[in-house]
Amino acid sequence: MQTQGVAGKRPADIYFFATCVVDQFFPGAGLDAITLLEREGIRVHFPVAQTCCGQPAYTSGFPDQARAVAAHQLTLFPENWPLVVPSGSCAGMIKHHYPRLFADDPQRRAQAEALSLRVYEFTDFLVNVLGYAAQDQGAECTVVLHTSCSARREMGVHLSSRQLLDGMKGVTVAMQDHESECCGFGGTFSLKQPEISAAMVADKLESLKATGAERVLSADCGCLMNILGHAAWKDAQDGQTSATLPGEHIASFLLRRTEQGAAK
Amino acid sequence: MSEHTMQFMPGAGFRARARAAVDNPALRRSFRAAMDFLIAKRSAQFDDPLELETLRTLGEQIRQYNLGKLPELLEQLEARLTGNGIQVHWAETPDEANAIILGICKAHSAKLMVKGKSMVSEEIELNHACAAAGIEAMESDMGEYIVQLAGEKPSHIIMPAIHKTKEEIAHLFHDKVDGVAYTDNVDELIQIGRRVLREKFLVADIGLSGVNFAVAETGTLCLVENEGNGRLSTTAPPVHIAITGIEKVVEKLAHVPPLLSLLTRSATGQNISTYFNMISGARRPGEKDGPHEVHLVLLDNGRTQAYADEQLRTTLQCIRCGACMNHCPVYTRIGGHAYGTTYPGPIGKIVSPHLLGLEATATLTTASSLCGACGEVCPVKIPIPDLLMRLRSEAFSAPHDDPRLRGQGAARSRLMSGVWQIWARIYRSPTLYGITSWLASRFNCLTPSRQGPWTAVRTPLKPAPKRLRDLLKEKA
């Protein structure tokens, strides 16, 4: 877990790396994360030339292609500001895999290593750099939290989301069985081994639903894409007209619950 | 290619076997329950995270230290074993290993071999080789015995018959063992097995076992087991043959206790196994028991290939505890047989390419969401997810005339290379990304409703009408 800001103090400026999934599929989550950070008095910089961290190619066995894409991102964050990423998985890629990806390229490796030191997963940044605690304004509600494998095992920041939620007075966090188990997304794994992936996401949804929680939260949109996509499919199969387990990025939940006159 | 070699083409048919497994609710329930049980047992052993981390680091260091001087240690091991009267044989391939073992059997006109549990003997398919040579090879580990009776292969490296329910075993014993009435009482079933096996120990010509640690400085073969069958296999018959991979050697006796502790606690959640055998030679003059001859067969079978590469060498750190399987969400869903390899689960995915080549195993490397649970529990810190990514890239890399890895480039296809080439072109260019992502958002109504395997159990992925960058522009 990271406990220090870049210079050991609250930064005035940060970079925001949205990830391609948030940019295209969950733009609201990105906007909410930025709004929340700005409300904390931070200037958020979003270099528009950003695209994708390169992880899809990297984990699929195409490191050259990942390197080409990663090399482009490396040029976008020149100032010594924290780089905040609303995804443990993409943050992990930049933090842990960029330095390895450029192992044979001294100049880029140095850049990657320097960048690695200032990469933060969004909830980790809120809790451990800003010391943020949500002033919950919403009505009583029960949620269930899914933590991505990268946030848990690669970034070691899985406790941040829970800490944020535990500090909210109207929010009860339900515990699902097999909490630490993967949802079955795994990027191209879901396409290459669809039957196994399907079995995993079905079990995950069942565990989440069994808690009776009203909604599922996660700090990773990759997992949400998988879990919510399956949940909506299942609802359609079951003839449900509204979502039996809606879900969203934790940033959206935090922002909504801390606004005046907040609803659930 | 013989029918039985065909079973060892894990790539072909993996998806079909995986599908059959996930569609079998009884199998899924029983694997889930069994794995949950093992996870809980292990977790109870390691309630102090600091102690666990310290011990894992020590385990990793011991394994890396010993692998670092493997050639030297193997020479030392051979010298010490020979000094202790144990005959050492080297086998590069499974065929060579089988020939050595059958040669020893022949020299003793052996008809019956009892086997303690040995995954390396599964790796070389010794039972088939024995059968072809007219030698009865009888498994004496209860799980292995069950699997052998059923004509199957182990589905787990520690618990070979974990896929079988007690009712299935009850029927199996009733059908296959002479004079056994049906019972699904577990204690009675075990007693039946023991009774059959006990007679075999007394008349067997050869006892065969694996090795968990081979100690170079003392010339000692260490064997971890719970049923006493390992001790009987290595002491009752007149000849004992041990077989192991060349990576199992450690320099010092002092290296064994930490590894043993990691092994039993990670594997079965036991403080220590019921039996721990240290074999340092044949029966000496004046001794009343023990075999008259002891042999050790040291098998390479692709291990030197892994050894030659600094990163891939870490696969050889494995102490075969099976914790990676127990914690693997993929293994838990499909069980061990679906893999079609001797070693299933995460460790199987990184070891099998060296044993069988990437042609046969490239598909297996895709059967992971890279969730990292395996690497997290590995007692010797093998970076399994990193190794899987490495093997994936080797499978797609250009084939070499003199490949570092057998089957390098086996999964290479123009289509896949083309797709990722185009992907990289778009995502490394802000302009191209800008155009394509804008088009995808603007015309998201044209998003196909069928998106291959994704939409088999999920709603289609549909880009939002406005990208984050559009929302930010509006906000400004």
XYZ file of C-alpha atoms in Angstrom:
740
model
C 0.000 0.000 0.000
C 1.219 3.450 -0.809
C 1.058 5.852 2.090
C 2.946 8.854 0.824
C 2.129 11.534 -1.695
C 4.686 12.317 -4.339
C 6.445 14.839 -2.177
C 4.931 13.507 1.042
C 2.259 16.206 0.940
C -1.087 16.927 -0.636
C -0.508 17.636 -4.325
C -2.079 20.656 -6.045
C -2.032 19.048 -9.503
C -2.526 15.532 -10.728
C -2.727 13.743 -14.035
C -5.742 11.586 -14.706
C -5.328 8.523 -16.901
C -8.883 7.474 -17.695
C -8.176 4.090 -19.370
C -9.745 3.155 -22.690
C -12.563 1.271 -20.987
C -13.640 4.309 -18.976
C -13.203 6.683 -21.904
C -15.448 4.656 -24.160
C -17.703 2.558 -21.978
C -17.895 4.190 -18.533
C -17.288 7.901 -19.224
C -19.597 8.831 -16.333
C -17.332 7.039 -13.880
C -14.345 8.989 -15.157
C -16.208 12.268 -14.956
C -17.359 11.505 -11.422
C -13.844 10.610 -10.306
C -12.514 13.873 -11.736
C -15.329 15.909 -10.165
C -14.650 14.310 -6.797
C -10.941 15.077 -7.026
C -11.641 18.669 -8.072
C -14.031 19.089 -5.182
C -11.079 18.232 -2.965
C -9.294 21.259 -4.384
C -7.055 19.442 -6.814
C -6.346 20.568 -10.359
C -6.937 17.537 -12.559
C -5.080 17.376 -15.865
C -6.380 15.089 -18.564
C -3.949 14.892 -21.483
C -6.298 14.284 -24.402
C -3.657 12.365 -26.338
C -3.979 9.444 -23.888
C -5.398 6.207 -25.280
C -4.810 2.845 -23.565
C -2.160 1.485 -21.204
C -1.403 -1.371 -23.609
C -2.439 -4.158 -21.280
C -4.723 -6.043 -23.696
C -1.834 -6.807 -26.047
C 0.617 -7.376 -23.215
C -1.414 -10.047 -21.471
C -2.384 -11.655 -24.776
C 1.213 -12.390 -25.689
C 1.974 -9.408 -27.935
C 4.522 -7.379 -25.978
C 5.844 -5.528 -29.053
C 2.427 -4.097 -29.788
C 1.909 -3.279 -26.108
C 5.284 -1.524 -26.078
C 4.353 0.664 -29.038
C 1.181 1.800 -27.294
C 2.862 2.176 -23.903
C 5.675 4.243 -25.404
C 3.110 6.785 -26.531
C 1.566 7.091 -23.041
C 5.009 7.547 -21.509
C 5.367 10.914 -23.224
C 2.144 12.385 -21.848
C 2.896 12.977 -18.189
C 6.053 15.099 -18.035
C 5.403 16.986 -14.790
C 6.244 15.343 -11.489
C 2.583 15.037 -10.533
C 0.775 11.946 -9.354
C -0.862 9.921 -12.093
C -4.250 8.766 -10.847
C -5.932 5.839 -12.581
C -9.523 4.760 -11.854
C -8.579 1.084 -12.299
C -6.262 -1.196 -10.341
C -5.597 -3.211 -13.433
C -4.388 -0.354 -15.681
C -2.558 1.271 -12.762
C -0.783 -2.049 -12.194
C 0.191 -2.218 -15.840
C 1.835 1.211 -15.722
C 3.340 0.806 -12.286
C 4.694 -2.729 -12.490
C 4.874 -3.747 -16.123
C 6.050 -0.598 -17.911
C 9.543 -0.776 -16.372
C 9.797 -4.396 -17.515
C 8.368 -3.669 -20.922
C 11.184 -1.192 -21.540
C 13.920 -3.233 -19.889
C 16.029 -3.084 -23.063
C 15.458 0.592 -23.785
C 17.477 2.595 -21.230
C 15.880 5.963 -21.913
C 12.296 4.737 -21.804
C 13.043 2.440 -18.914
C 14.204 5.404 -16.870
C 11.021 7.260 -17.825
C 8.899 4.242 -16.945
C 10.610 3.784 -13.605
C 10.132 7.422 -12.733
C 6.471 7.261 -13.753
C 5.986 4.050 -11.812
C 6.737 5.846 -8.550
C 3.881 8.292 -8.999
C 1.118 6.001 -10.253
C -1.864 5.682 -7.932
C -5.009 3.687 -8.125
C -7.931 6.068 -7.555
C -9.196 4.794 -4.164
C -5.656 4.417 -2.851
C -4.997 8.024 -3.809
C -8.171 9.198 -2.058
C -7.478 7.316 1.149
C -3.735 7.315 1.501
C -2.665 10.527 -0.198
C -5.634 12.830 0.376
C -6.815 11.248 3.608
C -10.292 11.501 2.121
C -13.314 10.368 4.118
C -16.706 10.563 2.461
C -19.300 12.679 4.300
C -22.228 10.459 3.543
C -25.523 12.274 2.915
C -27.475 9.380 1.465
C -30.202 7.138 2.851
C -29.418 3.756 4.387
C -28.300 1.222 1.826
C -26.477 -2.078 1.556
C -23.816 -2.534 -1.078
C -21.443 -5.307 -2.026
C -17.919 -4.576 -3.165
C -16.004 -6.458 -5.822
C -12.283 -5.842 -5.759
C -10.286 -6.544 -8.885
C -7.492 -9.096 -8.773
C -5.000 -6.432 -9.872
C -6.047 -4.036 -7.123
C -5.727 -6.867 -4.626
C -2.659 -8.771 -5.711
C -0.691 -6.454 -7.962
C -1.336 -3.069 -6.406
C -2.166 -4.186 -2.843
C -4.797 -1.449 -2.590
C -7.872 -3.607 -2.050
C -8.443 -2.240 1.442
C -8.860 1.355 0.245
C -12.294 0.859 -1.299
C -13.509 -0.931 1.782
C -12.105 1.758 4.021
C -13.946 4.428 2.036
C -17.238 2.559 2.295
C -16.809 1.568 5.927
C -16.516 5.238 6.804
C -19.919 6.089 5.310
C -22.654 6.254 7.895
C -25.590 5.169 5.759
C -23.753 2.403 3.962
C -23.566 -1.216 4.998
C -21.059 -3.353 3.122
C -22.253 -6.940 2.698
C -19.681 -9.726 2.429
C -19.971 -12.209 -0.406
C -18.563 -15.722 -0.316
C -15.313 -16.242 -2.249
C -14.780 -12.514 -2.081
C -11.203 -12.600 -3.341
C -11.966 -14.789 -6.339
C -11.641 -13.470 -9.883
C -14.852 -12.467 -11.728
C -13.649 -14.286 -14.850
C -12.947 -11.275 -17.076
C -9.204 -11.448 -17.621
C -9.270 -9.414 -20.847
C -8.993 -11.699 -23.852
C -9.357 -14.703 -21.517
C -13.118 -14.099 -21.661
C -12.983 -14.587 -25.439
C -10.380 -17.349 -25.644
C -11.859 -19.505 -22.897
C -15.461 -18.291 -22.893
C -16.934 -21.347 -21.163
C -14.643 -21.085 -18.157
C -15.047 -17.320 -18.035
C -18.830 -17.734 -18.167
C -18.772 -20.219 -15.298
C -16.672 -17.835 -13.233
C -18.839 -14.782 -13.806
C -22.009 -16.799 -13.153
C -20.639 -17.941 -9.793
C -19.495 -14.402 -9.004
C -22.911 -12.942 -9.730
C -24.571 -15.604 -7.607
C -22.300 -14.803 -4.654
C -22.912 -11.084 -5.028
C -26.675 -11.537 -5.259
C -26.789 -13.924 -2.324
C -25.763 -11.059 -0.041
C -29.042 -9.292 -0.766
C -27.124 -6.076 -1.481
C -28.883 -3.374 -3.482
C -25.918 -2.675 -5.714
C -22.435 -3.828 -6.536
C -19.509 -1.440 -6.532
C -16.029 -1.827 -7.911
C -13.048 0.376 -8.576
C -12.360 -1.460 -11.841
C -14.524 -1.010 -14.902
C -13.156 -4.147 -16.575
C -14.721 -6.290 -13.860
C -17.899 -4.196 -13.944
C -18.192 -4.629 -17.688
C -18.086 -8.379 -17.166
C -20.238 -8.666 -14.048
C -22.890 -6.139 -15.080
C -22.942 -7.461 -18.633
C -23.686 -10.911 -17.274
C -26.186 -9.574 -14.747
C -28.132 -7.760 -17.474
C -28.054 -10.842 -19.692
C -29.308 -12.990 -16.819
C -32.084 -10.506 -16.033
C -33.199 -10.648 -19.651
C -33.156 -14.451 -19.537
C -35.247 -14.376 -16.368
C -37.707 -11.872 -17.828
C -36.735 -9.144 -15.364
C -37.519 -5.683 -16.645
C -35.235 -3.821 -14.265
C -31.765 -4.686 -13.019
C -31.836 -7.068 -10.058
C -28.302 -6.061 -9.142
C -27.324 -2.674 -10.541
C -23.725 -1.598 -10.223
C -21.347 1.259 -10.757
C -17.812 2.490 -10.252
C -17.152 3.477 -6.664
C -16.341 7.039 -7.779
C -19.905 7.574 -8.962
C -21.296 6.161 -5.731
C -19.018 8.341 -3.589
C -19.843 11.489 -5.523
C -23.597 10.959 -5.456
C -23.716 10.038 -1.794
C -21.751 13.093 -0.746
C -23.845 15.639 -2.606
C -26.454 17.653 -0.748
C -29.817 15.904 -0.728
C -28.167 12.743 -1.995
C -30.269 9.785 -2.981
C -29.055 6.189 -2.735
C 0.975 -42.136 -32.691
C -0.533 -44.608 -30.277
C -3.946 -44.075 -28.761
C -2.463 -43.460 -25.411
C -0.073 -40.802 -26.639
C -3.103 -39.077 -28.126
C -4.351 -38.357 -24.638
C -1.244 -36.290 -24.243
C -2.210 -33.755 -26.847
C -3.647 -31.336 -24.335
C -4.100 -28.464 -26.773
C -6.496 -30.322 -29.009
C -9.817 -30.605 -27.319
C -8.994 -28.577 -24.234
C -11.938 -26.275 -24.783
C -14.288 -29.179 -25.378
C -13.123 -30.893 -22.191
C -13.365 -27.633 -20.250
C -16.883 -27.094 -21.563
C -17.920 -30.595 -20.564
C -16.484 -30.016 -17.111
C -18.192 -26.670 -16.466
C -21.455 -28.157 -17.716
C -21.238 -30.882 -15.086
C -22.794 -29.374 -11.949
C -21.901 -32.336 -9.725
C -18.239 -32.123 -10.705
C -18.185 -28.376 -10.183
C -19.802 -28.649 -6.784
C -17.444 -31.353 -5.604
C -14.311 -29.573 -6.841
C -15.459 -26.323 -5.301
C -16.099 -28.015 -1.974
C -12.812 -29.910 -2.040
C -10.795 -26.821 -2.951
C -12.559 -24.717 -0.319
C -11.642 -27.360 2.251
C -7.979 -27.329 1.235
C -7.875 -23.533 1.105
C -9.245 -23.352 4.641
C -6.772 -25.970 5.894
C -3.835 -24.086 4.416
C -5.095 -20.782 5.654
C -5.350 -22.138 9.217
C -1.673 -23.105 9.030
C -0.585 -19.643 7.997
C -2.458 -17.365 10.352
C 0.569 -15.120 10.771
C 1.119 -13.241 7.497
C 4.603 -12.140 8.484
C 5.728 -15.653 9.298
C 4.269 -16.887 6.015
C 6.010 -14.186 4.014
C 9.323 -14.825 5.764
C 9.064 -18.548 5.164
C 8.069 -18.094 1.513
C 11.020 -15.827 0.932
C 13.295 -18.360 2.566
C 11.779 -21.130 0.445
C 12.307 -19.110 -2.713
C 15.895 -18.341 -1.774
C 16.702 -21.957 -0.972
C 15.274 -23.130 -4.259
C 17.038 -20.426 -6.249
C 20.316 -21.029 -4.476
C 20.184 -24.712 -5.276
C 19.096 -24.219 -8.868
C 21.940 -21.749 -9.228
C 24.426 -24.540 -8.666
C 22.382 -27.398 -10.050
C 25.035 -29.010 -12.309
C 27.547 -29.080 -9.482
C 24.990 -30.382 -6.970
C 23.888 -33.160 -9.284
C 27.495 -34.344 -9.513
C 27.848 -34.182 -5.768
C 24.551 -36.012 -5.322
C 25.640 -38.786 -7.659
C 28.961 -39.174 -5.852
C 27.379 -39.303 -2.382
C 24.573 -41.625 -3.422
C 27.046 -43.943 -5.081
C 29.146 -43.845 -1.912
C 26.027 -44.858 0.014
C 25.509 -47.782 -2.324
C 22.640 -46.244 -4.291
C 22.932 -46.712 -8.053
C 22.329 -43.546 -10.034
C 20.879 -43.490 -13.560
C 20.369 -40.527 -15.863
C 17.462 -40.308 -18.277
C 16.981 -37.556 -20.802
C 13.569 -38.671 -22.005
C 10.606 -40.626 -20.639
C 11.531 -43.512 -22.945
C 15.031 -43.635 -21.500
C 13.656 -43.572 -17.963
C 11.249 -46.399 -18.715
C 14.025 -48.420 -20.356
C 16.223 -48.027 -17.285
C 13.453 -49.072 -14.913
C 12.380 -52.006 -17.073
C 16.039 -53.035 -17.349
C 16.318 -53.238 -13.570
C 13.033 -55.149 -13.394
C 14.273 -57.576 -16.019
C 17.555 -58.152 -14.190
C 15.495 -59.297 -11.217
C 12.913 -61.177 -13.288
C 10.342 -58.956 -11.641
C 6.652 -59.641 -12.102
C 5.132 -57.217 -9.617
C 6.010 -53.614 -8.817
C 4.317 -51.700 -6.009
C 4.391 -47.984 -6.402
C 4.385 -45.257 -3.812
C 2.997 -42.043 -5.169
C 5.166 -40.549 -7.899
C 4.100 -37.849 -10.344
C 7.303 -38.324 -12.326
C 6.253 -41.938 -12.917
C 2.987 -40.523 -14.274
C 5.009 -38.127 -16.413
C 6.871 -41.012 -18.072
C 3.726 -43.193 -18.090
C 5.546 -45.969 -16.358
C 2.422 -48.035 -15.775
C 1.887 -48.385 -19.522
C 5.518 -49.271 -20.079
C 5.309 -51.929 -17.358
C 2.089 -53.359 -18.734
C 3.663 -53.598 -22.204
C 6.589 -55.486 -20.670
C 4.322 -57.879 -18.792
C 5.016 -56.393 -15.373
C 2.149 -55.585 -13.048
C 2.577 -52.081 -11.661
C 0.315 -51.534 -8.710
C -0.367 -48.148 -7.173
C -0.313 -48.205 -3.385
C -1.279 -44.639 -2.555
C -5.028 -44.831 -1.882
C -5.889 -42.062 -4.335
C -3.625 -43.470 -7.024
C -5.023 -46.951 -6.399
C -8.567 -45.674 -6.942
C -7.570 -43.849 -10.116
C -5.749 -46.926 -11.397
C -8.742 -49.183 -10.696
C -10.925 -46.761 -12.629
C -8.489 -46.695 -15.547
C -8.030 -42.962 -15.169
C -5.237 -40.509 -14.507
C -4.750 -38.387 -11.389
C -6.761 -35.158 -11.447
C -4.628 -33.456 -8.799
C -0.957 -33.884 -7.993
C -1.525 -34.329 -4.266
C -5.030 -35.779 -4.258
C -5.220 -37.948 -7.369
C -8.820 -39.086 -6.859
C -10.248 -35.776 -5.644
C -12.736 -35.856 -8.530
C -14.381 -39.033 -7.272
C -17.261 -39.157 -4.827
C -17.306 -41.841 -2.144
C -20.284 -43.441 -3.899
C -18.292 -43.713 -7.113
C -15.436 -45.290 -5.192
C -17.854 -47.660 -3.471
C -19.156 -48.866 -6.834
C -15.635 -49.110 -8.189
C -14.440 -51.320 -5.331
C -17.549 -53.446 -5.540
C -17.088 -53.938 -9.290
C -13.320 -54.270 -9.494
C -12.091 -55.865 -6.281
C -12.848 -59.557 -5.777
C -15.213 -60.438 -2.986
C -16.112 -56.900 -1.950
C -19.683 -56.129 -0.987
C -20.954 -52.626 -1.696
C -20.221 -50.139 1.057
C -19.900 -46.395 0.948
C -18.527 -46.203 4.468
C -15.214 -44.393 4.003
C -13.400 -46.233 6.798
C -14.505 -49.571 5.407
C -13.422 -48.571 1.916
C -9.990 -47.648 3.189
C -9.706 -50.953 5.029
C -10.580 -52.811 1.828
C -7.866 -50.954 -0.048
C -5.337 -51.561 2.686
C -6.089 -55.270 2.783
C -5.545 -55.646 -0.937
C -2.401 -53.559 -0.914
C -0.845 -55.135 2.181
C -0.635 -58.508 0.462
C 1.017 -56.919 -2.556
C 3.729 -55.230 -0.500
C 4.774 -58.601 0.869
C 5.165 -60.280 -2.512
C 6.293 -57.411 -4.738
C 9.656 -57.728 -6.510
C 10.180 -54.004 -6.941
C 9.142 -50.981 -4.926
C 8.991 -47.703 -6.806
C 8.770 -44.246 -5.299
C 9.227 -40.590 -6.080
C 11.503 -38.196 -4.238
C 10.605 -34.856 -2.680
C 14.112 -33.680 -1.884
C 17.438 -35.248 -2.830
C 20.170 -34.019 -0.478
C 23.557 -33.665 -2.164
C 25.833 -33.370 0.884
C 24.588 -36.575 2.480
C 23.269 -38.554 -0.479
C 19.810 -38.817 1.059
C 16.456 -39.254 -0.676
C 13.577 -37.646 1.230
C 10.027 -38.818 0.732
C 6.944 -37.120 2.149
C 3.741 -39.149 2.555
C 0.751 -39.784 4.781
C -0.275 -43.371 4.339
C 2.826 -45.386 5.134
C 2.668 -46.836 1.645
C 5.767 -44.873 0.741
C 7.694 -46.473 3.577
C 6.426 -49.937 2.680
C 7.185 -49.461 -1.018
C 10.722 -48.405 -0.221
C 11.496 -51.011 2.439
C 9.485 -54.196 1.934
C 10.396 -55.249 -1.631
C 13.972 -56.425 -2.286
C 14.632 -53.664 -4.809
C 13.730 -49.994 -4.485
C 13.748 -47.708 -7.507
C 13.287 -44.002 -6.890
C 12.598 -41.626 -9.740
C 12.644 -37.859 -9.745
C 13.278 -34.783 -11.839
C 16.760 -33.312 -11.809
C 15.510 -30.110 -10.171
C 14.724 -31.769 -6.845
C 18.257 -31.668 -5.498
C 19.203 -29.469 -2.537
C 22.735 -29.023 -1.291
C 22.277 -29.273 2.441
C 20.180 -31.261 4.841
C 19.448 -27.937 6.541
C 17.590 -26.855 3.399
C 14.991 -29.546 3.922
C 13.082 -28.430 7.044
C 11.879 -25.059 5.687
C 10.874 -26.638 2.370
C 9.147 -29.514 4.133
C 7.228 -27.105 6.320
C 6.147 -25.076 3.306
C 5.223 -28.228 1.433
C 2.973 -29.930 3.969
C 1.348 -26.734 5.191
C 0.664 -25.475 1.661
C -0.460 -28.827 0.302
C -2.765 -30.307 2.901
C -2.633 -27.817 5.740
C -0.667 -30.247 7.873
C 2.059 -29.153 10.263
C 4.008 -32.118 9.049
C 3.112 -35.223 7.097
C 2.413 -38.471 8.907
C 5.533 -40.042 7.405
C 8.807 -38.487 6.395
C 11.279 -41.000 4.984
C 14.997 -40.380 4.629
C 16.625 -43.033 2.497
C 20.404 -43.237 2.609
C 21.169 -46.619 1.137
C 20.290 -50.268 0.800
C 20.185 -52.812 3.630
C 23.605 -53.054 5.248
C 25.164 -56.232 6.576
C 23.553 -57.130 9.862
C 20.395 -55.093 9.233
C 17.119 -56.976 9.324
C 15.097 -55.034 6.806
C 15.287 -52.710 3.852
C 15.843 -53.401 0.175
C 18.984 -55.114 -1.061
C 19.294 -52.674 -3.924
C 18.394 -49.019 -4.269
C 18.375 -47.094 -7.551
C 17.723 -43.484 -8.374
C 16.615 -42.414 -11.845
C 17.152 -38.723 -12.518
C 14.928 -37.449 -15.320
C 15.467 -34.403 -17.477
C 12.490 -34.424 -19.881
C 12.600 -30.757 -20.840
C 13.884 -29.432 -17.525
C 17.221 -28.334 -18.956
C 15.285 -26.321 -21.537
C 13.563 -24.425 -18.738
C 16.865 -24.207 -16.879
C 18.623 -22.480 -19.768
C 16.417 -19.390 -19.529
C 16.697 -17.198 -16.463
C 12.987 -16.433 -16.251
C 11.688 -19.873 -17.214
C 14.075 -21.462 -14.726
C 11.808 -20.279 -11.929
C 9.346 -23.028 -12.926
C 11.914 -25.480 -11.531
C 11.572 -23.965 -8.061
C 8.308 -25.907 -7.683
C 8.065 -28.293 -4.724
C 4.791 -29.831 -6.010
C 2.475 -28.793 -3.186
C -0.561 -28.192 -5.404
C -1.605 -25.003 -3.584
C -1.786 -23.168 -6.923
C -4.406 -25.644 -8.106
C -6.422 -25.412 -4.934
C -6.607 -21.642 -5.248
C -7.082 -21.460 -9.003
C -10.564 -20.360 -10.138
C -10.019 -22.127 -13.461
C -8.895 -25.440 -11.927
C -11.781 -25.212 -9.468
C -14.219 -24.951 -12.386
C -12.826 -27.621 -14.706
C -10.881 -30.059 -12.515
C -7.611 -31.684 -13.410
C -8.541 -34.007 -16.263
C -9.602 -31.226 -18.615
C -6.002 -30.080 -18.889
C -4.929 -33.365 -20.473
C -1.474 -33.078 -18.902
C 0.253 -34.953 -16.091
C 0.516 -31.748 -14.098
C -2.755 -29.799 -14.214
C -3.604 -26.336 -12.933
C -1.355 -23.281 -12.907
C 1.887 -25.180 -12.349
C 0.924 -27.544 -15.150
C 0.474 -24.636 -17.521
C 4.028 -23.416 -16.970
C 5.754 -26.806 -16.681
C 4.014 -28.719 -19.472
C 5.383 -26.582 -22.335
C 8.854 -27.828 -21.406
C 7.749 -31.452 -21.208
C 5.508 -31.512 -24.262
C 6.404 -28.486 -26.385
C 4.340 -25.390 -27.079
C 2.603 -26.997 -30.062
C 0.650 -29.150 -27.640
C 0.337 -26.669 -24.793
C -0.114 -23.156 -26.208
C -3.873 -23.375 -25.666
C -3.358 -24.157 -21.996
C -1.478 -20.916 -21.480
C -4.630 -19.026 -22.512
C -6.674 -20.735 -19.803
C -5.931 -18.144 -17.155
C -7.474 -14.809 -16.288
C -4.083 -13.885 -14.775
C -5.877 -13.285 -11.484
C -2.654 -13.996 -9.614
C -4.107 -16.283 -6.927
C -1.531 -18.957 -7.824
C 1.452 -16.656 -7.497
C 0.078 -15.314 -4.238
C -0.006 -18.714 -2.546
C 3.037 -20.324 -4.146
C 5.305 -21.306 -1.237
C 8.432 -20.651 -3.278
C 7.116 -17.544 -5.015
C 7.079 -18.738 -8.598
C 5.751 -15.772 -10.617
C 3.198 -17.928 -12.425
C 1.192 -15.120 -14.111
C 4.377 -13.559 -15.510
C 5.470 -16.946 -16.809
C 2.094 -17.456 -18.476
C 2.433 -14.129 -20.272
C 5.943 -15.050 -21.326
C 4.768 -18.393 -22.693
C 1.887 -16.714 -24.527
C 4.327 -14.384 -26.238
C 6.635 -17.317 -27.071
C 3.694 -19.125 -28.641
C 3.029 -16.136 -30.898
C 6.641 -15.235 -31.618
C 8.329 -15.946 -34.933
C 9.414 -19.597 -35.115
C 13.154 -20.055 -34.722
C 15.358 -22.574 -36.478
C 16.962 -23.320 -33.154
C 14.178 -22.480 -30.706
C 14.921 -21.854 -27.058
C 11.549 -23.374 -26.416
C 10.225 -26.405 -28.205
C 7.297 -25.280 -30.313
C 8.128 -21.597 -30.211
C 5.765 -19.764 -32.559
C 3.296 -22.670 -32.599
C 0.255 -20.434 -32.108
C 1.393 -17.846 -34.625
C -1.345 -16.851 -37.034
C -1.580 -14.076 -39.586
C -4.997 -13.158 -38.307
C -3.939 -12.693 -34.676
C -0.774 -10.820 -35.606
C -2.796 -8.626 -37.960
C -5.437 -7.854 -35.351
C -2.883 -6.747 -32.768
C -0.913 -4.847 -35.374
C -3.995 -2.826 -36.245
C -4.848 -2.417 -32.583
C -1.380 -1.032 -31.877
C -1.577 1.322 -34.822
C -4.807 2.811 -33.523
C -3.840 3.048 -29.864
C -0.389 4.458 -30.347
C -1.804 7.306 -32.434
C -4.017 9.854 -30.647
C -5.413 10.918 -34.000
C -6.453 7.440 -35.083
C -7.760 6.625 -31.619
C -9.666 9.909 -31.646
C -11.325 9.097 -34.960
C -12.138 5.450 -34.287
C -13.421 6.023 -30.761
C -15.496 8.996 -31.936
C -17.026 6.900 -34.699
C -17.748 4.074 -32.270
C -19.520 6.464 -29.906
C -21.327 8.500 -32.516
C -22.610 5.414 -34.296
C -23.018 3.224 -31.240
C -26.461 2.266 -32.520
C -24.593 0.223 -35.122
C -22.785 -1.816 -32.471
C -23.382 -5.465 -33.317
C -25.703 -7.219 -30.897
C -23.791 -10.454 -31.271
C -20.211 -10.165 -30.210
C -18.873 -13.670 -30.437
C -18.343 -15.528 -27.192
C -18.825 -12.345 -25.143
C -22.566 -12.221 -25.754
C -23.123 -15.918 -25.052
C -23.710 -14.940 -21.406
C -23.478 -11.146 -21.444
C -25.258 -8.225 -23.046
C -23.347 -6.622 -25.928
C -20.632 -4.095 -25.198
C -21.833 -0.760 -26.455
C -19.738 2.411 -26.439
C -21.340 5.317 -24.578
C -22.784 8.034 -26.840
C -20.152 10.461 -25.549
C -16.618 9.621 -24.541
C -15.059 10.953 -21.348
C -13.042 13.394 -23.423
C -16.286 14.713 -24.936
C -17.901 15.086 -21.512
C -14.834 16.943 -20.241
C -14.923 19.300 -23.210
C -18.575 20.074 -22.499
C -17.825 20.604 -18.838
C -14.996 23.069 -19.492
